[in-house]
Amino acid sequence: MVRVQLVCSPQRLQCPAAEPPEAEKRHMETLLKNVSSTAELLAVSARSGALEQWDGHALSRAFHWARYGEHLFRRFHSDPAVRTAMEKQLQLTNQSLRAALPGYTDVSFCDLSRCQHLLLVGLLNNPELPVSIMRILFGSGSPADTEHSEYVDVTGLCSHIIQCKSACKVLSPLADSSAVGADAEVQGAMLMERLGALMGRGREARRAEHFLDSLLQGCDGASEHFCLVIAAALLTAKNSAAEGAAQDVLQDWLQKTPGVLKLTCSALSASLLAGLAKEHRKFREAYCGVLKTWASDMEYSVHEGEWVQTSTKTCMVTFQKLTEHFLALFEKCPPQRDDVERELNALKLSDGDFDVRGLSVWGDLLSALNT
Amino acid sequence: MTEEPSPNVQEIQFWLDKMVAWGRADSPNIQRDVSLHLRRLSSYLQQLLTHINNLFELDVCCFALDQQCLMPINFLTNRLRCFILNFKTTRMALGRALLTSLAETQAEGCSSSVCGDCTRSIRAMQWKEKPTSGYGYGLDILYPSNTYLKKVLCQLTTDEDDAAAEALMKPMGVPPNEYHLKVLRKMVALLQENIGKRCSSLGNINQRCSCDSILAASEACVPLATCPEAAPLIDALLQRPATCVRAALSEDFLDALSCAYSRQNLSLEEQAVFSLWHHSLSSLEVAVLSLLESVCTNTGSTPQRMLQQVSQSLLPKACAQQCSIFLVVNDIFRSTLKQAEGNECVKSLIQIFTNCFLTELALLQPQCHLSLTQQQDRKILQIPRSSLPVALSVVISSHPVGGTTECSRPGSCWSSVHTGCRYAAIIIVIMHKSCCRDRYMICYSVGAGGRGPVSSLVRRVRPINPSLFRVVQKPTG
C-alpha cells in the first residue's frame, strides 16, 4: 500500500557545492528521497482512493511538491552527475511502484519538468476525486502568484488554463501578421533559450547539436513544423552575443545534418526563406547552394515543355517554384542578384552558352529571372 | 423553500436547436453566434440548475413521505404534480443541454463563460455523488452525467491538440500551461502592434486600409472581456484614435466590456475606461448609477468615505477630460436631484463630486484661476473676466436665496450665474474658448428655480455647437 505523507513540505534547496562532503552526502540523500516522494505523489494522485479525503490544504501541498519537482529539474538538468543519480533513483522508485500499482506508468527525470501538469492530469482522471477539489480547481478567480510562498493557491487553476487555451484559439485567425505564426515564434524563442543554456559559458556546440538531433528524431511526422520552428529561431532578434552564437550553431547543424536543409527549403515559403537569407550570411550561401543543386538535378522534358526534377525521392520542386525562390531572394537581398547571375552565367557558358530553350537549365533560369 | 420560476420548457428546445446548429459547422459566423449567445445561455443554465436544486428538495420531501414524517400534505402534492409534469421533458433536455453546451462550445474555443457553468454544474453534482437507494422516482438523472462531465472537464484542461508543438515542448522541458500562456501573450502583442498602426487610407473612403481588422478584432474579443491576458489588447482597441470610418468597435464588444466592468471583472487602464464610457453610453450610465447606489445605500458613510468612493470611480476625471461624458453625468445627476427631493445624501454626493471635478479640471487647465468664496451656505465661484481657456461657474445652494444675476457678455466668459431655487440646484457652465478645439457652451438650470434671467442669458450667447447645447427649464411655481 503506497502512502504518501503530505504533512511536510520539501525543504528549501541549499547550494550543494558550498558544503563539506558529509553534509553534501546527506544533502544528496535528501534530494533523492524528495525525488522519490514526488514520483510517489504523482502515483497516488492518479490512482489512489485516498484522494477522497483530500481537502484544500492537501491539494495545495500536493502542488507545492509538484512545483518542487519542477524546480529540481530546472536546477539539475544540466548537471550530469546529479541528474544521473536522480534518474537512477527514479528507476528504483518506478520499479517498486510498478509492483504496487497495476497499470503504473513510469516517471522519468524529464517528466519532472512538467510535474504540475502530470499531477493535474492524474487528479482529473482519478474517479475518486472529490467534488470539493474540483470546485477549487474550476472555481473563478485566477490563481495568485505564490512562487515563493509555502501555500500554493490553486483556486481557478483549471479555469485559467481553459481560458488561456480558448483565447489562443479565438485570436489565432487574426494574428496573421507574424511570418511564421505566433506559436512557432514562441517555440523558436524557447529553442534558442535551450540551446543557449546547453552551450553554457564555454559556447560548446556539441551538446546543443546532440539536442537538436534528438529533437529531430522525436518529431517524425512533424519534421516540417520543426523546420518552421528553426526558421523562427533564426529570425529571433539577436539580443546578446550568446544568442548569436546559438544561432550560428543552429545554422551549422542545419547544413551538417543530411536532409534537414533541403526539407527546410522546400517546406517553407520563398519569402520566409528570403527573409532568413537576409539576416544570416551562412544561411544565404547554403540556401543558394540548395537552389543550384535543385536546378542541376533538373532535366528538360520535351513532353511537358518544362524542366522537371529527375529524382522524386525527396522534395518536389517545379521550375516555376525555383524561379520564385530566386526572385524572392533577390527582392530581399538585392546585392545577391549580381553574384547569382554571374554564377549562373558561368554555368551557362560551361553548358555551351546556347540561347535556345531546353538546352541548359542555367540559361533558361537566367531568362526566366530576367523577364 | 423558495419558489424559483420553472425554466421555460420551450426555451430548452431553442437552446438544443442552437447547439445542434453550432455543432454542425465550424465557421467564423458560428463562432460569432456562440460568443453573442454565451451570456444568455449561461444565465439559462443557471436557471436550470436552480431547478435541479429544487428537485433535490422534492427528493427530501419524498423521503420524508417515505419516513412518514409530518409534512404539509398539499405542499407535497403540489410539488409532486409539478415535478411529474416537468419530469419527462426536463430530464433528457437538462442532461443534454448541460453536456452538449460544454462539448460544443469548447470546440469553438469560447470556454471562458463555460467555466462558470462548469462550476455550477459541479455544485449540482454534489447532490448526487453516490447513487441513491432509489425511491423509484429516477432522480438520479445527474449521476451518469457526473462522470461524463468530469471527463469533458479533464479533456478541456489537459488535452493537447497541437501534437507538433507538444513534440517539441516536452523534450525542451516546457510545461503546457506555460507554453499556452506565452503563445497567448505573443498573439496579444502581435495584435496590439497591428492595431497601433495608423490608418493608411487618408480619408479616401474607397481605399482599403488596415482598419478593417479593428472590427474583427473587437468581435473576437467579445468572449475575452474577462481574460486578464487580453487586457492590453482591449486597452489598445479602446484607446485607438477613431480617425477612420472603418475603425469602428463592435457593439457586442462594448456591451460585453460594460457588463464585465460593472461586475468588476475587468481591469483596464484609466484612459481605456474613459474611452469605453465615451463609446458606450450604457456603460457610463451604469457607472454613474452604481456610484449613486453605493454611496446612498450606505447610510453610515462619512464625507471622507464618499470622497474616496467618488474619486475611485474615476468619473470626475473622465468628466474633466471629455465634455461628452460630463454632459451625460450631469444629466443623470439632474434627474436624480429632481426625483430625490431633499435627499441629503444625493446633495452631498453631488457637492463632493463637483469639488473633485473642479480639482481635476484645474489640473488639466492650470492657467485657469479659480477661487472659491463661501458666502454662508452658498459657494460661488468667481472668475476674472479676462479671457481664459476655461471659465467655470458653479453654484450650489441648498436654501432658497434671492440672488443677483450677472449678465454675460456675448461670446466671452461667464462671471457668475445663480438662480434662486427651492432646493438643491446645480448650474454648471463651461465654455471653452478659442484655444480649444471644441467650442461649445452648455448651460443647465435645475430645480424649480429655472428663472428667466438664466434663460435670457443663454439665448444671448450664441452656441457654437448646437447639438451639445442644452437648457432644461421647469416652469416656476
PDB file of C-alpha atoms in Angstrom, chain B residues 82-316:
ATOM      1  CA  CYS B  82     -45.271  19.981 -10.987  1.00  0.00           C
ATOM      2  CA  PHE B  83     -42.373  17.615 -10.850  1.00  0.00           C
ATOM      3  CA  ILE B  84     -44.170  14.880 -12.754  1.00  0.00           C
ATOM      4  CA  LEU B  85     -45.373  17.365 -15.333  1.00  0.00           C
ATOM      5  CA  ASN B  86     -41.928  18.636 -15.997  1.00  0.00           C
ATOM      6  CA  PHE B  87     -40.067  15.459 -15.428  1.00  0.00           C
ATOM      7  CA  LYS B  88     -40.172  13.858 -18.826  1.00  0.00           C
ATOM      8  CA  THR B  89     -39.234  16.927 -20.776  1.00  0.00           C
ATOM      9  CA  THR B  90     -36.717  18.337 -18.379  1.00  0.00           C
ATOM     10  CA  ARG B  91     -34.828  15.175 -17.650  1.00  0.00           C
ATOM     11  CA  MET B  92     -33.499  14.479 -21.083  1.00  0.00           C
ATOM     12  CA  ALA B  93     -33.262  18.118 -22.025  1.00  0.00           C
ATOM     13  CA  LEU B  94     -31.455  19.018 -18.836  1.00  0.00           C
ATOM     14  CA  GLY B  95     -28.829  16.440 -19.281  1.00  0.00           C
ATOM     15  CA  ARG B  96     -28.317  17.131 -22.909  1.00  0.00           C
ATOM     16  CA  ALA B  97     -28.353  20.884 -22.516  1.00  0.00           C
ATOM     17  CA  LEU B  98     -25.642  20.819 -19.918  1.00  0.00           C
ATOM     18  CA  LEU B  99     -23.430  18.364 -21.640  1.00  0.00           C
ATOM     19  CA  THR B 100     -23.679  19.482 -25.200  1.00  0.00           C
ATOM     20  CA  SER B 101     -23.174  23.096 -24.253  1.00  0.00           C
ATOM     21  CA  LEU B 102     -19.894  22.115 -22.696  1.00  0.00           C
ATOM     22  CA  ALA B 103     -18.763  19.894 -25.513  1.00  0.00           C
ATOM     23  CA  GLU B 104     -19.852  22.064 -28.408  1.00  0.00           C
ATOM     24  CA  THR B 105     -18.849  25.458 -27.121  1.00  0.00           C
ATOM     25  CA  GLN B 106     -15.470  24.087 -26.177  1.00  0.00           C
ATOM     26  CA  ALA B 107     -14.915  23.273 -29.813  1.00  0.00           C
ATOM     27  CA  GLU B 108     -15.479  26.874 -30.692  1.00  0.00           C
ATOM     28  CA  GLY B 109     -12.925  27.907 -28.156  1.00  0.00           C
ATOM     29  CA  CYS B 110     -15.222  30.170 -26.215  1.00  0.00           C
ATOM     30  CA  SER B 111     -14.956  28.394 -22.978  1.00  0.00           C
ATOM     31  CA  SER B 112     -14.403  31.145 -20.510  1.00  0.00           C
ATOM     32  CA  SER B 113     -18.076  31.562 -19.743  1.00  0.00           C
ATOM     33  CA  VAL B 114     -18.493  27.848 -19.816  1.00  0.00           C
ATOM     34  CA  CYS B 115     -16.101  27.537 -16.931  1.00  0.00           C
ATOM     35  CA  GLY B 116     -18.531  29.413 -14.786  1.00  0.00           C
ATOM     36  CA  ASP B 117     -21.173  26.968 -15.856  1.00  0.00           C
ATOM     37  CA  CYS B 118     -18.830  24.124 -15.092  1.00  0.00           C
ATOM     38  CA  THR B 119     -18.583  25.171 -11.509  1.00  0.00           C
ATOM     39  CA  ARG B 120     -22.314  25.464 -11.253  1.00  0.00           C
ATOM     40  CA  SER B 121     -22.672  22.013 -12.774  1.00  0.00           C
ATOM     41  CA  ILE B 122     -20.215  20.674 -10.282  1.00  0.00           C
ATOM     42  CA  ARG B 123     -22.205  22.162  -7.477  1.00  0.00           C
ATOM     43  CA  ALA B 124     -25.206  20.376  -8.843  1.00  0.00           C
ATOM     44  CA  MET B 125     -23.187  17.188  -8.971  1.00  0.00           C
ATOM     45  CA  GLN B 126     -22.782  17.419  -5.267  1.00  0.00           C
ATOM     46  CA  TRP B 127     -26.299  16.320  -4.743  1.00  0.00           C
ATOM     47  CA  LYS B 128     -25.753  13.063  -6.464  1.00  0.00           C
ATOM     48  CA  GLU B 129     -22.226  11.920  -5.786  1.00  0.00           C
ATOM     49  CA  LYS B 130     -23.353   8.439  -4.956  1.00  0.00           C
ATOM     50  CA  PRO B 131     -26.382   6.698  -6.453  1.00  0.00           C
ATOM     51  CA  THR B 132     -29.353   6.882  -4.167  1.00  0.00           C
ATOM     52  CA  SER B 133     -31.034   3.788  -2.873  1.00  0.00           C
ATOM     53  CA  GLY B 134     -33.732   4.677  -5.354  1.00  0.00           C
ATOM     54  CA  TYR B 135     -37.090   5.999  -4.453  1.00  0.00           C
ATOM     55  CA  GLY B 136     -38.247   4.928  -7.830  1.00  0.00           C
ATOM     56  CA  TYR B 137     -38.561   8.489  -8.993  1.00  0.00           C
ATOM     57  CA  GLY B 138     -35.471   8.315 -11.116  1.00  0.00           C
ATOM     58  CA  LEU B 139     -33.980  11.364  -9.531  1.00  0.00           C
ATOM     59  CA  ASP B 140     -30.510  10.158 -10.209  1.00  0.00           C
ATOM     60  CA  ILE B 141     -30.670  11.856 -13.555  1.00  0.00           C
ATOM     61  CA  LEU B 142     -27.408  13.578 -12.884  1.00  0.00           C
ATOM     62  CA  TYR B 143     -25.355  10.617 -11.798  1.00  0.00           C
ATOM     63  CA  PRO B 144     -24.281   9.333 -15.223  1.00  0.00           C
ATOM     64  CA  SER B 145     -23.600  12.918 -16.178  1.00  0.00           C
ATOM     65  CA  ASN B 146     -21.124  13.327 -13.351  1.00  0.00           C
ATOM     66  CA  THR B 147     -18.525  11.049 -14.867  1.00  0.00           C
ATOM     67  CA  TYR B 148     -19.142  12.382 -18.340  1.00  0.00           C
ATOM     68  CA  LEU B 149     -18.822  15.959 -17.137  1.00  0.00           C
ATOM     69  CA  LYS B 150     -15.651  15.134 -15.281  1.00  0.00           C
ATOM     70  CA  LYS B 151     -14.233  13.599 -18.424  1.00  0.00           C
ATOM     71  CA  VAL B 152     -15.141  16.617 -20.511  1.00  0.00           C
ATOM     72  CA  LEU B 153     -13.588  18.979 -17.993  1.00  0.00           C
ATOM     73  CA  CYS B 154     -10.456  16.860 -17.827  1.00  0.00           C
ATOM     74  CA  GLN B 155     -10.159  16.873 -21.594  1.00  0.00           C
ATOM     75  CA  LEU B 156     -10.657  20.602 -21.776  1.00  0.00           C
ATOM     76  CA  THR B 157      -7.900  21.169 -19.268  1.00  0.00           C
ATOM     77  CA  THR B 158      -5.278  18.633 -20.189  1.00  0.00           C
ATOM     78  CA  ASP B 159      -5.644  17.618 -23.820  1.00  0.00           C
ATOM     79  CA  GLU B 160      -3.062  18.990 -26.192  1.00  0.00           C
ATOM     80  CA  ASP B 161      -4.386  19.232 -29.728  1.00  0.00           C
ATOM     81  CA  ASP B 162      -1.194  20.540 -31.229  1.00  0.00           C
ATOM     82  CA  ALA B 163       0.878  17.363 -31.361  1.00  0.00           C
ATOM     83  CA  ALA B 164       3.732  19.008 -33.247  1.00  0.00           C
ATOM     84  CA  ALA B 165       4.145  21.669 -30.579  1.00  0.00           C
ATOM     85  CA  GLU B 166       3.905  19.036 -27.832  1.00  0.00           C
ATOM     86  CA  ALA B 167       6.658  17.015 -29.531  1.00  0.00           C
ATOM     87  CA  LEU B 168       8.985  19.991 -29.188  1.00  0.00           C
ATOM     88  CA  MET B 169       7.882  21.400 -25.845  1.00  0.00           C
ATOM     89  CA  LYS B 170       8.168  18.126 -23.967  1.00  0.00           C
ATOM     90  CA  PRO B 171      11.891  17.494 -24.595  1.00  0.00           C
ATOM     91  CA  MET B 172      12.574  21.171 -24.000  1.00  0.00           C
ATOM     92  CA  GLY B 173      11.069  20.829 -20.548  1.00  0.00           C
ATOM     93  CA  VAL B 174       8.343  23.410 -21.022  1.00  0.00           C
ATOM     94  CA  PRO B 175       5.050  22.653 -19.241  1.00  0.00           C
ATOM     95  CA  PRO B 176       1.932  23.009 -21.435  1.00  0.00           C
ATOM     96  CA  ASN B 177       0.432  25.709 -19.232  1.00  0.00           C
ATOM     97  CA  GLU B 178       3.484  27.929 -19.576  1.00  0.00           C
ATOM     98  CA  TYR B 179       3.570  27.369 -23.334  1.00  0.00           C
ATOM     99  CA  HIS B 180      -0.064  28.344 -23.883  1.00  0.00           C
ATOM    100  CA  LEU B 181       0.334  31.424 -21.729  1.00  0.00           C
ATOM    101  CA  LYS B 182       3.370  32.522 -23.727  1.00  0.00           C
ATOM    102  CA  VAL B 183       1.586  31.950 -27.037  1.00  0.00           C
ATOM    103  CA  LEU B 184      -1.407  33.938 -25.844  1.00  0.00           C
ATOM    104  CA  ARG B 185       0.803  36.810 -24.754  1.00  0.00           C
ATOM    105  CA  LYS B 186       2.622  36.718 -28.076  1.00  0.00           C
ATOM    106  CA  MET B 187      -0.661  36.849 -30.010  1.00  0.00           C
ATOM    107  CA  VAL B 188      -1.888  39.744 -27.899  1.00  0.00           C
ATOM    108  CA  ALA B 189       1.383  41.592 -28.550  1.00  0.00           C
ATOM    109  CA  LEU B 190       1.162  40.984 -32.312  1.00  0.00           C
ATOM    110  CA  LEU B 191      -2.418  42.173 -32.441  1.00  0.00           C
ATOM    111  CA  GLN B 192      -1.631  45.204 -30.322  1.00  0.00           C
ATOM    112  CA  GLU B 193       1.096  46.144 -32.762  1.00  0.00           C
ATOM    113  CA  ASN B 194      -1.287  45.763 -35.661  1.00  0.00           C
ATOM    114  CA  ILE B 195      -3.893  47.923 -34.033  1.00  0.00           C
ATOM    115  CA  GLY B 196      -1.381  50.616 -33.236  1.00  0.00           C
ATOM    116  CA  LYS B 197      -0.674  51.162 -36.905  1.00  0.00           C
ATOM    117  CA  ARG B 198      -2.048  54.361 -38.250  1.00  0.00           C
ATOM    118  CA  CYS B 199      -4.769  54.361 -40.780  1.00  0.00           C
ATOM    119  CA  SER B 200      -3.287  54.449 -44.251  1.00  0.00           C
ATOM    120  CA  SER B 201      -6.312  55.355 -46.284  1.00  0.00           C
ATOM    121  CA  LEU B 202      -6.001  59.104 -45.674  1.00  0.00           C
ATOM    122  CA  GLY B 203      -9.707  59.727 -45.677  1.00  0.00           C
ATOM    123  CA  ASN B 204     -10.377  58.111 -49.007  1.00  0.00           C
ATOM    124  CA  ILE B 205     -13.412  56.054 -48.271  1.00  0.00           C
ATOM    125  CA  ASN B 206     -12.908  53.699 -51.176  1.00  0.00           C
ATOM    126  CA  GLN B 207      -9.393  52.778 -50.315  1.00  0.00           C
ATOM    127  CA  ARG B 208      -8.717  49.708 -48.227  1.00  0.00           C
ATOM    128  CA  CYS B 209      -6.838  50.269 -45.054  1.00  0.00           C
ATOM    129  CA  SER B 210      -5.646  48.336 -42.088  1.00  0.00           C
ATOM    130  CA  CYS B 211      -8.625  49.464 -40.033  1.00  0.00           C
ATOM    131  CA  ASP B 212     -10.771  46.630 -41.377  1.00  0.00           C
ATOM    132  CA  SER B 213      -9.167  44.390 -38.852  1.00  0.00           C
ATOM    133  CA  ILE B 214     -10.285  46.549 -35.943  1.00  0.00           C
ATOM    134  CA  LEU B 215     -13.890  45.443 -36.141  1.00  0.00           C
ATOM    135  CA  ALA B 216     -12.874  41.817 -36.488  1.00  0.00           C
ATOM    136  CA  ALA B 217     -10.501  42.112 -33.552  1.00  0.00           C
ATOM    137  CA  SER B 218     -13.143  43.718 -31.368  1.00  0.00           C
ATOM    138  CA  GLU B 219     -15.632  40.987 -32.254  1.00  0.00           C
ATOM    139  CA  ALA B 220     -13.097  38.318 -31.437  1.00  0.00           C
ATOM    140  CA  CYS B 221     -12.519  39.925 -28.059  1.00  0.00           C
ATOM    141  CA  VAL B 222     -16.177  39.652 -27.030  1.00  0.00           C
ATOM    142  CA  PRO B 223     -15.697  36.415 -25.062  1.00  0.00           C
ATOM    143  CA  LEU B 224     -12.325  37.599 -23.810  1.00  0.00           C
ATOM    144  CA  ALA B 225     -13.595  40.552 -21.789  1.00  0.00           C
ATOM    145  CA  THR B 226     -12.694  38.878 -18.502  1.00  0.00           C
ATOM    146  CA  CYS B 227      -9.417  37.333 -19.636  1.00  0.00           C
ATOM    147  CA  PRO B 228      -6.610  39.216 -17.859  1.00  0.00           C
ATOM    148  CA  GLU B 229      -4.048  38.406 -20.551  1.00  0.00           C
ATOM    149  CA  ALA B 230      -6.228  40.008 -23.198  1.00  0.00           C
ATOM    150  CA  ALA B 231      -6.419  43.288 -21.274  1.00  0.00           C
ATOM    151  CA  PRO B 232      -3.576  45.021 -23.192  1.00  0.00           C
ATOM    152  CA  LEU B 233      -5.339  44.231 -26.451  1.00  0.00           C
ATOM    153  CA  ILE B 234      -8.646  45.547 -25.166  1.00  0.00           C
ATOM    154  CA  ASP B 235      -6.888  48.674 -23.919  1.00  0.00           C
ATOM    155  CA  ALA B 236      -5.346  49.197 -27.338  1.00  0.00           C
ATOM    156  CA  LEU B 237      -8.677  48.724 -29.109  1.00  0.00           C
ATOM    157  CA  LEU B 238     -10.411  51.197 -26.843  1.00  0.00           C
ATOM    158  CA  GLN B 239      -7.709  53.826 -26.992  1.00  0.00           C
ATOM    159  CA  ARG B 240      -7.185  53.744 -30.715  1.00  0.00           C
ATOM    160  CA  PRO B 241      -7.980  57.167 -32.097  1.00  0.00           C
ATOM    161  CA  ALA B 242     -11.092  56.948 -34.236  1.00  0.00           C
ATOM    162  CA  THR B 243      -9.738  58.518 -37.364  1.00  0.00           C
ATOM    163  CA  CYS B 244     -11.183  56.157 -39.918  1.00  0.00           C
ATOM    164  CA  VAL B 245     -14.814  55.246 -40.552  1.00  0.00           C
ATOM    165  CA  ARG B 246     -13.875  51.594 -40.739  1.00  0.00           C
ATOM    166  CA  ALA B 247     -12.213  51.548 -37.356  1.00  0.00           C
ATOM    167  CA  ALA B 248     -15.457  51.002 -35.531  1.00  0.00           C
ATOM    168  CA  LEU B 249     -15.706  48.804 -32.483  1.00  0.00           C
ATOM    169  CA  SER B 250     -18.296  46.101 -32.381  1.00  0.00           C
ATOM    170  CA  GLU B 251     -21.375  46.865 -30.285  1.00  0.00           C
ATOM    171  CA  ASP B 252     -21.301  43.419 -28.754  1.00  0.00           C
ATOM    172  CA  PHE B 253     -17.731  44.068 -27.691  1.00  0.00           C
ATOM    173  CA  LEU B 254     -18.714  47.278 -25.916  1.00  0.00           C
ATOM    174  CA  ASP B 255     -21.671  45.534 -24.279  1.00  0.00           C
ATOM    175  CA  ALA B 256     -19.540  42.684 -23.023  1.00  0.00           C
ATOM    176  CA  LEU B 257     -16.960  45.092 -21.645  1.00  0.00           C
ATOM    177  CA  SER B 258     -19.515  47.221 -19.892  1.00  0.00           C
ATOM    178  CA  CYS B 259     -21.097  44.127 -18.368  1.00  0.00           C
ATOM    179  CA  ALA B 260     -17.735  42.897 -17.121  1.00  0.00           C
ATOM    180  CA  TYR B 261     -16.779  46.340 -15.839  1.00  0.00           C
ATOM    181  CA  SER B 262     -19.978  46.707 -13.849  1.00  0.00           C
ATOM    182  CA  ARG B 263     -19.281  43.343 -12.214  1.00  0.00           C
ATOM    183  CA  GLN B 264     -15.716  44.491 -11.584  1.00  0.00           C
ATOM    184  CA  ASN B 265     -14.359  41.559 -13.542  1.00  0.00           C
ATOM    185  CA  LEU B 266     -12.323  43.771 -15.780  1.00  0.00           C
ATOM    186  CA  SER B 267      -9.206  45.749 -15.167  1.00  0.00           C
ATOM    187  CA  LEU B 268      -8.484  48.450 -17.689  1.00  0.00           C
ATOM    188  CA  GLU B 269      -6.210  51.436 -17.843  1.00  0.00           C
ATOM    189  CA  GLU B 270      -7.799  54.737 -16.948  1.00  0.00           C
ATOM    190  CA  GLN B 271      -7.847  56.098 -20.460  1.00  0.00           C
ATOM    191  CA  ALA B 272      -9.307  52.853 -21.732  1.00  0.00           C
ATOM    192  CA  VAL B 273     -12.160  53.151 -19.230  1.00  0.00           C
ATOM    193  CA  PHE B 274     -12.833  56.703 -20.370  1.00  0.00           C
ATOM    194  CA  SER B 275     -12.818  55.505 -23.930  1.00  0.00           C
ATOM    195  CA  LEU B 276     -15.286  52.745 -23.064  1.00  0.00           C
ATOM    196  CA  TRP B 277     -17.591  55.294 -21.493  1.00  0.00           C
ATOM    197  CA  HIS B 278     -17.203  57.516 -24.483  1.00  0.00           C
ATOM    198  CA  HIS B 279     -18.130  54.708 -26.869  1.00  0.00           C
ATOM    199  CA  SER B 280     -20.881  53.155 -24.866  1.00  0.00           C
ATOM    200  CA  LEU B 281     -23.461  55.323 -23.212  1.00  0.00           C
ATOM    201  CA  SER B 282     -24.950  52.454 -21.274  1.00  0.00           C
ATOM    202  CA  SER B 283     -21.672  51.636 -19.583  1.00  0.00           C
ATOM    203  CA  LEU B 284     -21.327  55.236 -18.454  1.00  0.00           C
ATOM    204  CA  GLU B 285     -24.876  55.262 -17.139  1.00  0.00           C
ATOM    205  CA  VAL B 286     -24.250  52.056 -15.245  1.00  0.00           C
ATOM    206  CA  ALA B 287     -21.108  53.533 -13.718  1.00  0.00           C
ATOM    207  CA  VAL B 288     -22.863  56.685 -12.514  1.00  0.00           C
ATOM    208  CA  LEU B 289     -25.889  54.842 -11.214  1.00  0.00           C
ATOM    209  CA  SER B 290     -23.779  52.338  -9.348  1.00  0.00           C
ATOM    210  CA  LEU B 291     -21.837  55.172  -7.735  1.00  0.00           C
ATOM    211  CA  LEU B 292     -25.091  56.784  -6.643  1.00  0.00           C
ATOM    212  CA  GLU B 293     -26.349  53.484  -5.351  1.00  0.00           C
ATOM    213  CA  SER B 294     -23.220  52.560  -3.464  1.00  0.00           C
ATOM    214  CA  VAL B 295     -22.968  55.938  -1.807  1.00  0.00           C
ATOM    215  CA  CYS B 296     -26.611  56.416  -0.984  1.00  0.00           C
ATOM    216  CA  THR B 297     -27.415  52.950   0.275  1.00  0.00           C
ATOM    217  CA  ASN B 298     -24.523  53.118   2.657  1.00  0.00           C
ATOM    218  CA  THR B 299     -26.126  55.230   5.317  1.00  0.00           C
ATOM    219  CA  GLY B 300     -23.145  55.474   7.620  1.00  0.00           C
ATOM    220  CA  SER B 301     -20.730  56.924   5.124  1.00  0.00           C
ATOM    221  CA  THR B 302     -18.608  59.840   6.134  1.00  0.00           C
ATOM    222  CA  PRO B 303     -17.635  62.625   3.739  1.00  0.00           C
ATOM    223  CA  GLN B 304     -14.149  61.138   3.575  1.00  0.00           C
ATOM    224  CA  ARG B 305     -15.542  57.826   2.544  1.00  0.00           C
ATOM    225  CA  MET B 306     -17.739  59.444  -0.055  1.00  0.00           C
ATOM    226  CA  LEU B 307     -14.789  61.365  -1.396  1.00  0.00           C
ATOM    227  CA  GLN B 308     -12.824  58.170  -1.683  1.00  0.00           C
ATOM    228  CA  GLN B 309     -15.645  56.404  -3.491  1.00  0.00           C
ATOM    229  CA  VAL B 310     -16.151  59.299  -5.853  1.00  0.00           C
ATOM    230  CA  SER B 311     -12.518  59.608  -6.844  1.00  0.00           C
ATOM    231  CA  GLN B 312     -12.102  55.833  -7.148  1.00  0.00           C
ATOM    232  CA  SER B 313     -14.961  55.760  -9.598  1.00  0.00           C
ATOM    233  CA  LEU B 314     -12.810  57.817 -12.000  1.00  0.00           C
ATOM    234  CA  LEU B 315     -15.904  59.731 -13.057  1.00  0.00           C
ATOM    235  CA  PRO B 316     -14.749  63.232 -12.082  1.00  0.00           C
TER     236      PRO B 316
END
